[in-house]
PDB file of C-alpha atoms in Angstrom:
ATOM      1  CA  MET A 461     147.059 -12.758 101.753  1.00 49.00           C
ATOM      2  CA  ALA A 462     150.024 -10.268 101.549  1.00 61.00           C
ATOM      3  CA  GLN A 463     152.148  -9.996 104.298  1.00 77.00           C
ATOM      4  CA  LEU A 464     152.345  -6.471 106.045  1.00 91.00           C
ATOM      5  CA  ASN A 465     154.139  -5.018 109.033  1.00 93.00           C
ATOM      6  CA  PHE A 466     154.926  -1.664 111.102  1.00 97.00           C
ATOM      7  CA  ALA A 467     158.654  -2.182 111.091  1.00 96.00           C
ATOM      8  CA  PHE A 468     159.562   0.690 109.457  1.00 97.00           C
ATOM      9  CA  LEU A 469     158.005   3.028 111.936  1.00 97.00           C
ATOM     10  CA  LYS A 470     160.782   1.933 114.570  1.00 95.00           C
ATOM     11  CA  SER A 471     163.456   3.956 113.474  1.00 94.00           C
ATOM     12  CA  SER A 472     161.213   6.920 111.279  1.00 96.00           C
ATOM     13  CA  SER A 473     161.764  11.068 112.845  1.00 94.00           C
ATOM     14  CA  LEU A 474     157.982  11.230 112.001  1.00 96.00           C
ATOM     15  CA  PHE A 475     155.837   8.278 113.302  1.00 97.00           C
ATOM     16  CA  SER A 476     158.085   6.081 115.655  1.00 97.00           C
ATOM     17  CA  ASN A 477     155.737   7.230 118.512  1.00 97.00           C
ATOM     18  CA  GLN A 478     152.992   5.083 116.872  1.00 97.00           C
ATOM     19  CA  TYR A 479     154.755   2.248 116.237  1.00 98.00           C
ATOM     20  CA  LYS A 480     153.276   0.545 119.569  1.00 97.00           C
ATOM     21  CA  THR A 481     149.566   1.058 118.233  1.00 97.00           C
ATOM     22  CA  ALA A 482     150.176   0.150 115.004  1.00 98.00           C
ATOM     23  CA  ASN A 483     151.884  -3.433 115.965  1.00 97.00           C
ATOM     24  CA  LYS A 484     148.879  -3.429 118.452  1.00 97.00           C
ATOM     25  CA  ILE A 485     146.360  -3.218 115.609  1.00 98.00           C
ATOM     26  CA  LEU A 486     148.115  -6.252 113.662  1.00 97.00           C
ATOM     27  CA  LYS A 487     147.525  -8.532 116.941  1.00 97.00           C
ATOM     28  CA  LEU A 488     144.174  -7.250 117.647  1.00 97.00           C
ATOM     29  CA  TYR A 489     143.572  -9.049 113.844  1.00 97.00           C
ATOM     30  CA  GLU A 490     145.552 -12.054 114.326  1.00 96.00           C
ATOM     31  CA  ILE A 491     143.360 -12.689 117.321  1.00 97.00           C
ATOM     32  CA  GLU A 492     140.336 -12.086 115.258  1.00 96.00           C
ATOM     33  CA  ASP A 493     139.051  -8.928 117.247  1.00 95.00           C
ATOM     34  CA  TYR A 494     138.080  -6.904 114.575  1.00 95.00           C
ATOM     35  CA  ARG A 495     135.811  -4.660 116.244  1.00 94.00           C
ATOM     36  CA  ASP A 496     138.775  -3.317 118.593  1.00 95.00           C
ATOM     37  CA  VAL A 497     141.095  -2.960 114.960  1.00 96.00           C
ATOM     38  CA  MET A 498     138.483  -0.785 113.392  1.00 95.00           C
ATOM     39  CA  VAL A 499     138.523   1.313 116.812  1.00 95.00           C
ATOM     40  CA  ASN A 500     142.002   1.444 117.154  1.00 97.00           C
ATOM     41  CA  SER A 501     143.031   2.412 113.890  1.00 97.00           C
ATOM     42  CA  ARG A 502     140.543   5.613 114.343  1.00 97.00           C
ATOM     43  CA  LEU A 503     142.486   6.125 117.759  1.00 97.00           C
ATOM     44  CA  LEU A 504     145.843   5.985 115.792  1.00 98.00           C
ATOM     45  CA  LEU A 505     144.172   7.882 112.388  1.00 98.00           C
ATOM     46  CA  GLU A 506     143.396  10.932 114.919  1.00 97.00           C
ATOM     47  CA  ALA A 507     147.043  10.426 115.613  1.00 97.00           C
ATOM     48  CA  ILE A 508     148.307  10.445 112.291  1.00 98.00           C
ATOM     49  CA  VAL A 509     146.519  13.823 111.661  1.00 98.00           C
ATOM     50  CA  LYS A 510     147.780  15.360 114.529  1.00 97.00           C
ATOM     51  CA  LYS A 511     151.041  14.720 113.647  1.00 97.00           C
ATOM     52  CA  ILE A 512     150.615  16.009 110.205  1.00 98.00           C
ATOM     53  CA  PHE A 513     149.342  19.560 111.436  1.00 97.00           C
ATOM     54  CA  THR A 514     152.737  20.150 113.323  1.00 96.00           C
ATOM     55  CA  ILE A 515     154.612  18.678 110.021  1.00 96.00           C
ATOM     56  CA  GLU A 516     152.977  21.153 108.048  1.00 96.00           C
ATOM     57  CA  ASN A 517     153.330  24.272 111.257  1.00 96.00           C
ATOM     58  CA  LEU A 518     148.970  24.553 110.377  1.00 96.00           C
ATOM     59  CA  ASP A 519     146.828  26.146 113.404  1.00 95.00           C
ATOM     60  CA  ARG A 520     144.919  23.299 115.449  1.00 93.00           C
ATOM     61  CA  TYR A 521     142.435  25.803 115.764  1.00 94.00           C
ATOM     62  CA  TYR A 522     141.202  26.756 112.352  1.00 95.00           C
ATOM     63  CA  PRO A 523     138.254  28.898 112.350  1.00 93.00           C
ATOM     64  CA  VAL A 524     135.443  26.661 111.450  1.00 93.00           C
ATOM     65  CA  HIS A 525     131.343  27.499 111.629  1.00 90.00           C
ATOM     66  CA  THR A 526     129.794  28.598 114.419  1.00 88.00           C
ATOM     67  CA  GLY A 527     128.047  26.085 116.789  1.00 88.00           C
ATOM     68  CA  ASN A 528     130.450  23.678 114.974  1.00 91.00           C
ATOM     69  CA  ARG A 529     133.002  21.746 116.286  1.00 94.00           C
ATOM     70  CA  ARG A 530     136.675  20.539 115.312  1.00 96.00           C
ATOM     71  CA  THR A 531     136.682  16.978 114.580  1.00 96.00           C
ATOM     72  CA  LEU A 532     138.703  14.700 112.680  1.00 96.00           C
ATOM     73  CA  ARG A 533     136.209  14.927 109.783  1.00 96.00           C
ATOM     74  CA  SER A 534     136.506  18.596 110.038  1.00 96.00           C
ATOM     75  CA  ASP A 535     139.826  18.116 110.276  1.00 97.00           C
ATOM     76  CA  THR A 536     140.414  16.080 107.421  1.00 97.00           C
ATOM     77  CA  PHE A 537     138.425  18.207 104.707  1.00 96.00           C
ATOM     78  CA  TYR A 538     141.146  21.167 106.332  1.00 97.00           C
ATOM     79  CA  LEU A 539     144.246  19.239 105.501  1.00 96.00           C
ATOM     80  CA  GLN A 540     142.326  18.637 102.095  1.00 95.00           C
ATOM     81  CA  SER A 541     142.424  21.968 101.575  1.00 95.00           C
ATOM     82  CA  GLU A 542     145.296  23.542 103.039  1.00 96.00           C
ATOM     83  CA  LEU A 543     147.687  20.525 101.769  1.00 96.00           C
ATOM     84  CA  HIS A 544     145.496  19.080  98.425  1.00 95.00           C
ATOM     85  CA  TYR A 545     146.616  15.756  99.271  1.00 97.00           C
ATOM     86  CA  PRO A 546     145.513  13.078  96.454  1.00 97.00           C
ATOM     87  CA  THR A 547     141.976  12.316  96.764  1.00 97.00           C
ATOM     88  CA  SER A 548     142.973   8.395  97.092  1.00 98.00           C
ATOM     89  CA  ILE A 549     144.807   9.382 100.036  1.00 98.00           C
ATOM     90  CA  ILE A 550     142.163  11.446 101.584  1.00 98.00           C
ATOM     91  CA  ASN A 551     139.650   8.665 100.862  1.00 98.00           C
ATOM     92  CA  LEU A 552     141.744   6.828 103.002  1.00 98.00           C
ATOM     93  CA  PHE A 553     141.442   8.889 105.651  1.00 98.00           C
ATOM     94  CA  ASN A 554     137.404   8.970 105.903  1.00 98.00           C
ATOM     95  CA  GLU A 555     137.133   5.133 105.535  1.00 97.00           C
ATOM     96  CA  VAL A 556     139.559   4.593 108.765  1.00 98.00           C
ATOM     97  CA  ARG A 557     137.515   7.136 110.132  1.00 97.00           C
ATOM     98  CA  LYS A 558     134.128   5.612 108.978  1.00 95.00           C
ATOM     99  CA  PHE A 559     135.171   2.608 110.079  1.00 95.00           C
ATOM    100  CA  GLY A 560     135.969   3.379 113.102  1.00 95.00           C
ATOM    101  CA  ASN A 561     132.537   5.131 113.807  1.00 94.00           C
ATOM    102  CA  ASP A 562     130.618   2.435 112.712  1.00 90.00           C
ATOM    103  CA  ALA A 563     132.525  -0.236 115.483  1.00 91.00           C
ATOM    104  CA  VAL A 564     132.474   2.497 118.231  1.00 88.00           C
ATOM    105  CA  HIS A 565     128.060   3.104 117.389  1.00 84.00           C
ATOM    106  CA  ASP A 566     126.636   0.579 116.524  1.00 75.00           C
ATOM    107  CA  GLU A 567     127.246  -2.385 118.679  1.00 74.00           C
ATOM    108  CA  ASP A 568     125.436  -4.463 116.002  1.00 73.00           C
ATOM    109  CA  TYR A 569     126.996  -3.572 113.322  1.00 73.00           C
ATOM    110  CA  SER A 570     128.839  -6.861 111.503  1.00 81.00           C
ATOM    111  CA  ILE A 571     132.914  -6.503 111.101  1.00 88.00           C
ATOM    112  CA  SER A 572     133.960  -8.641 109.112  1.00 92.00           C
ATOM    113  CA  LYS A 573     137.843 -10.234 108.683  1.00 95.00           C
ATOM    114  CA  GLY A 574     137.969  -8.385 105.324  1.00 95.00           C
ATOM    115  CA  GLN A 575     136.456  -5.287 106.386  1.00 95.00           C
ATOM    116  CA  ALA A 576     139.242  -5.242 109.160  1.00 96.00           C
ATOM    117  CA  TRP A 577     141.982  -5.811 106.843  1.00 97.00           C
ATOM    118  CA  ARG A 578     141.254  -2.979 104.758  1.00 97.00           C
ATOM    119  CA  CYS A 579     141.623  -0.669 107.119  1.00 97.00           C
ATOM    120  CA  ILE A 580     144.531  -1.772 108.374  1.00 98.00           C
ATOM    121  CA  CYS A 581     146.050  -1.661 104.580  1.00 98.00           C
ATOM    122  CA  ASP A 582     144.427   1.355 104.729  1.00 98.00           C
ATOM    123  CA  ILE A 583     146.328   2.722 107.722  1.00 98.00           C
ATOM    124  CA  ASN A 584     149.569   0.934 106.478  1.00 98.00           C
ATOM    125  CA  ASP A 585     148.975   3.230 103.008  1.00 98.00           C
ATOM    126  CA  ILE A 586     148.331   6.721 104.634  1.00 98.00           C
ATOM    127  CA  PHE A 587     151.984   5.470 106.257  1.00 98.00           C
ATOM    128  CA  VAL A 588     153.712   5.200 103.466  1.00 98.00           C
ATOM    129  CA  PHE A 589     152.105   7.924 101.626  1.00 98.00           C
ATOM    130  CA  LEU A 590     153.152  10.521 104.052  1.00 98.00           C
ATOM    131  CA  LEU A 591     157.108   8.672 104.602  1.00 98.00           C
ATOM    132  CA  ASN A 592     157.236   8.338 100.439  1.00 98.00           C
ATOM    133  CA  THR A 593     156.454  12.199 100.370  1.00 98.00           C
ATOM    134  CA  TYR A 594     157.997  14.228 103.379  1.00 97.00           C
ATOM    135  CA  LYS A 595     160.819  11.401 104.098  1.00 97.00           C
ATOM    136  CA  GLU A 596     161.435  10.325 100.421  1.00 96.00           C
ATOM    137  CA  GLN A 597     161.297   6.416 101.510  1.00 96.00           C
ATOM    138  CA  LYS A 598     160.183   4.145  98.763  1.00 95.00           C
ATOM    139  CA  LEU A 599     157.845   2.477 100.837  1.00 97.00           C
ATOM    140  CA  TYR A 600     155.177  -0.344  99.296  1.00 96.00           C
ATOM    141  CA  TYR A 601     151.733   0.459  99.245  1.00 97.00           C
ATOM    142  CA  MET A 602     149.642  -2.795 100.182  1.00 97.00           C
ATOM    143  CA  ARG A 603     146.311  -1.479  98.277  1.00 96.00           C
ATOM    144  CA  PRO A 604     146.875  -1.854  94.313  1.00 96.00           C
ATOM    145  CA  ASP A 605     144.856   1.270  93.131  1.00 97.00           C
ATOM    146  CA  ILE A 606     146.667   3.654  95.463  1.00 98.00           C
ATOM    147  CA  ALA A 607     149.776   1.874  94.357  1.00 97.00           C
ATOM    148  CA  MET A 608     148.538   2.933  91.207  1.00 98.00           C
ATOM    149  CA  ASP A 609     147.288   6.519  91.373  1.00 98.00           C
ATOM    150  CA  ALA A 610     150.703   6.692  92.804  1.00 98.00           C
ATOM    151  CA  ALA A 611     152.984   5.398  89.578  1.00 97.00           C
ATOM    152  CA  THR A 612     150.564   8.040  87.579  1.00 97.00           C
ATOM    153  CA  HIS A 613     150.961  11.235  89.476  1.00 97.00           C
ATOM    154  CA  ALA A 614     153.979  10.901  90.515  1.00 96.00           C
ATOM    155  CA  ARG A 615     155.280  14.077  90.182  1.00 95.00           C
ATOM    156  CA  ASP A 616     152.373  15.950  91.193  1.00 95.00           C
ATOM    157  CA  SER A 617     150.078  14.830  93.790  1.00 95.00           C
ATOM    158  CA  PHE A 618     152.611  11.893  94.735  1.00 97.00           C
ATOM    159  CA  LYS A 619     155.449  14.266  94.506  1.00 96.00           C
ATOM    160  CA  LYS A 620     158.362  15.157  97.598  1.00 96.00           C
ATOM    161  CA  ARG A 621     156.934  17.776 100.193  1.00 96.00           C
ATOM    162  CA  THR A 622     158.376  19.875 102.217  1.00 95.00           C
ATOM    163  CA  ILE A 623     158.737  19.561 106.430  1.00 94.00           C
ATOM    164  CA  LYS A 624     157.244  23.141 107.372  1.00 92.00           C
ATOM    165  CA  HIS A 625     157.880  22.897 110.932  1.00 84.00           C
ATOM    166  CA  PRO A 626     161.140  20.651 112.473  1.00 78.00           C
ATOM    167  CA  ILE A 627     161.113  17.451 114.282  1.00 71.00           C
ATOM    168  CA  LYS A 628     162.826  17.644 117.165  1.00 64.00           C
ATOM    169  CA  LYS A 629     164.880  14.819 117.892  1.00 54.00           C
ATOM    170  CA  THR A 630     163.867  12.171 120.818  1.00 48.00           C
ATOM    171  CA  ILE A 631     166.917  11.517 123.380  1.00 41.00           C
ATOM    172  CA  THR A 632     166.669   7.385 124.002  1.00 44.00           C
ATOM    173  CA  SER A 633     168.686   7.910 127.335  1.00 46.00           C
ATOM    174  CA  LYS A 634     169.911  11.250 128.658  1.00 48.00           C
ATOM    175  CA  SER A 635     171.743   9.349 131.159  1.00 48.00           C
ATOM    176  CA  LYS A 636     174.073   8.426 128.127  1.00 54.00           C
ATOM    177  CA  ASN A 637     174.319  11.513 126.274  1.00 58.00           C
ATOM    178  CA  PRO A 638     177.473  13.388 126.786  1.00 59.00           C
ATOM    179  CA  GLU A 639     176.032  16.670 127.249  1.00 59.00           C
ATOM    180  CA  VAL A 640     173.927  15.619 129.898  1.00 56.00           C
ATOM    181  CA  GLN A 641     176.937  14.410 131.714  1.00 63.00           C
ATOM    182  CA  LEU A 642     178.925  17.475 131.561  1.00 64.00           C
ATOM    183  CA  ALA A 643     176.096  19.919 132.610  1.00 58.00           C
ATOM    184  CA  LYS A 644     175.359  17.256 135.295  1.00 62.00           C
ATOM    185  CA  GLN A 645     179.271  17.068 136.510  1.00 66.00           C
ATOM    186  CA  TYR A 646     179.393  21.288 136.542  1.00 56.00           C
ATOM    187  CA  LEU A 647     176.791  21.822 138.293  1.00 60.00           C
ATOM    188  CA  LYS A 648     177.711  19.321 141.042  1.00 63.00           C
ATOM    189  CA  GLN A 649     181.200  20.777 141.427  1.00 63.00           C
ATOM    190  CA  LYS A 650     179.833  24.210 141.155  1.00 55.00           C
ATOM    191  CA  LYS A 651     177.288  23.057 144.963  1.00 56.00           C
ATOM    192  CA  LYS A 652     180.651  21.519 146.213  1.00 56.00           C
ATOM    193  CA  SER A 653     182.919  24.994 145.979  1.00 59.00           C
ATOM    194  CA  LYS A 654     179.699  26.964 146.815  1.00 57.00           C
ATOM    195  CA  PHE A 655     179.181  25.051 150.247  1.00 53.00           C
ATOM    196  CA  SER A 656     183.096  24.600 150.655  1.00 58.00           C
ATOM    197  CA  THR A 657     182.841  28.604 150.351  1.00 62.00           C
ATOM    198  CA  ARG A 658     179.835  28.547 153.246  1.00 60.00           C
ATOM    199  CA  LEU A 659     181.365  26.705 155.379  1.00 54.00           C
ATOM    200  CA  ARG A 660     184.613  28.771 155.745  1.00 61.00           C
ATOM    201  CA  LYS A 661     182.712  31.397 156.169  1.00 58.00           C
ATOM    202  CA  PHE A 662     180.194  30.018 158.976  1.00 53.00           C
ATOM    203  CA  LEU A 663     183.960  28.993 160.911  1.00 55.00           C
ATOM    204  CA  LYS A 664     184.931  32.155 161.068  1.00 58.00           C
ATOM    205  CA  LYS A 665     182.426  33.442 162.653  1.00 55.00           C
TER     206      LYS A 665
END
């Protein structure tokens, strides 16, 4: 079986926050907890979809028919209608969602090792599609059918996409940031100055 890891997410400006969950799914697979692989994959998919809404600056409160709720299923259909992602990629979204739904709602549903692995590969290839198209990385797809589709449609549905919404950089340590340090020193000096002024006024009374 091919090796797979999500190390490429660690340094990603788009999906570094999803690394821990993705890695957790691999560990669940290793201990043969295939049901939790499905459940956590679906939760991760929800986080991915929310991130896509941010990247594309889409309305999270898009219109739905009266009486209907916005769900992961409707979110996926909305993304497809607005962004025209490749059908093969949307199929990965739907497969992970269905696997997760079955794992959560059907206690008698028998989940195989092969299904769990397929779910992990789906998640991997969704990340690969997003990073290859939005960040022009050259990551490899795990599923041969997706790799073939990407090679065939490299100039249309798998072409480069533009990030519509600026992604904020995460400051890993505020204490080590020089601008933060300067601001703290300035405020400290300002407080000292104000205190000295108040003290002199008090002593003059």
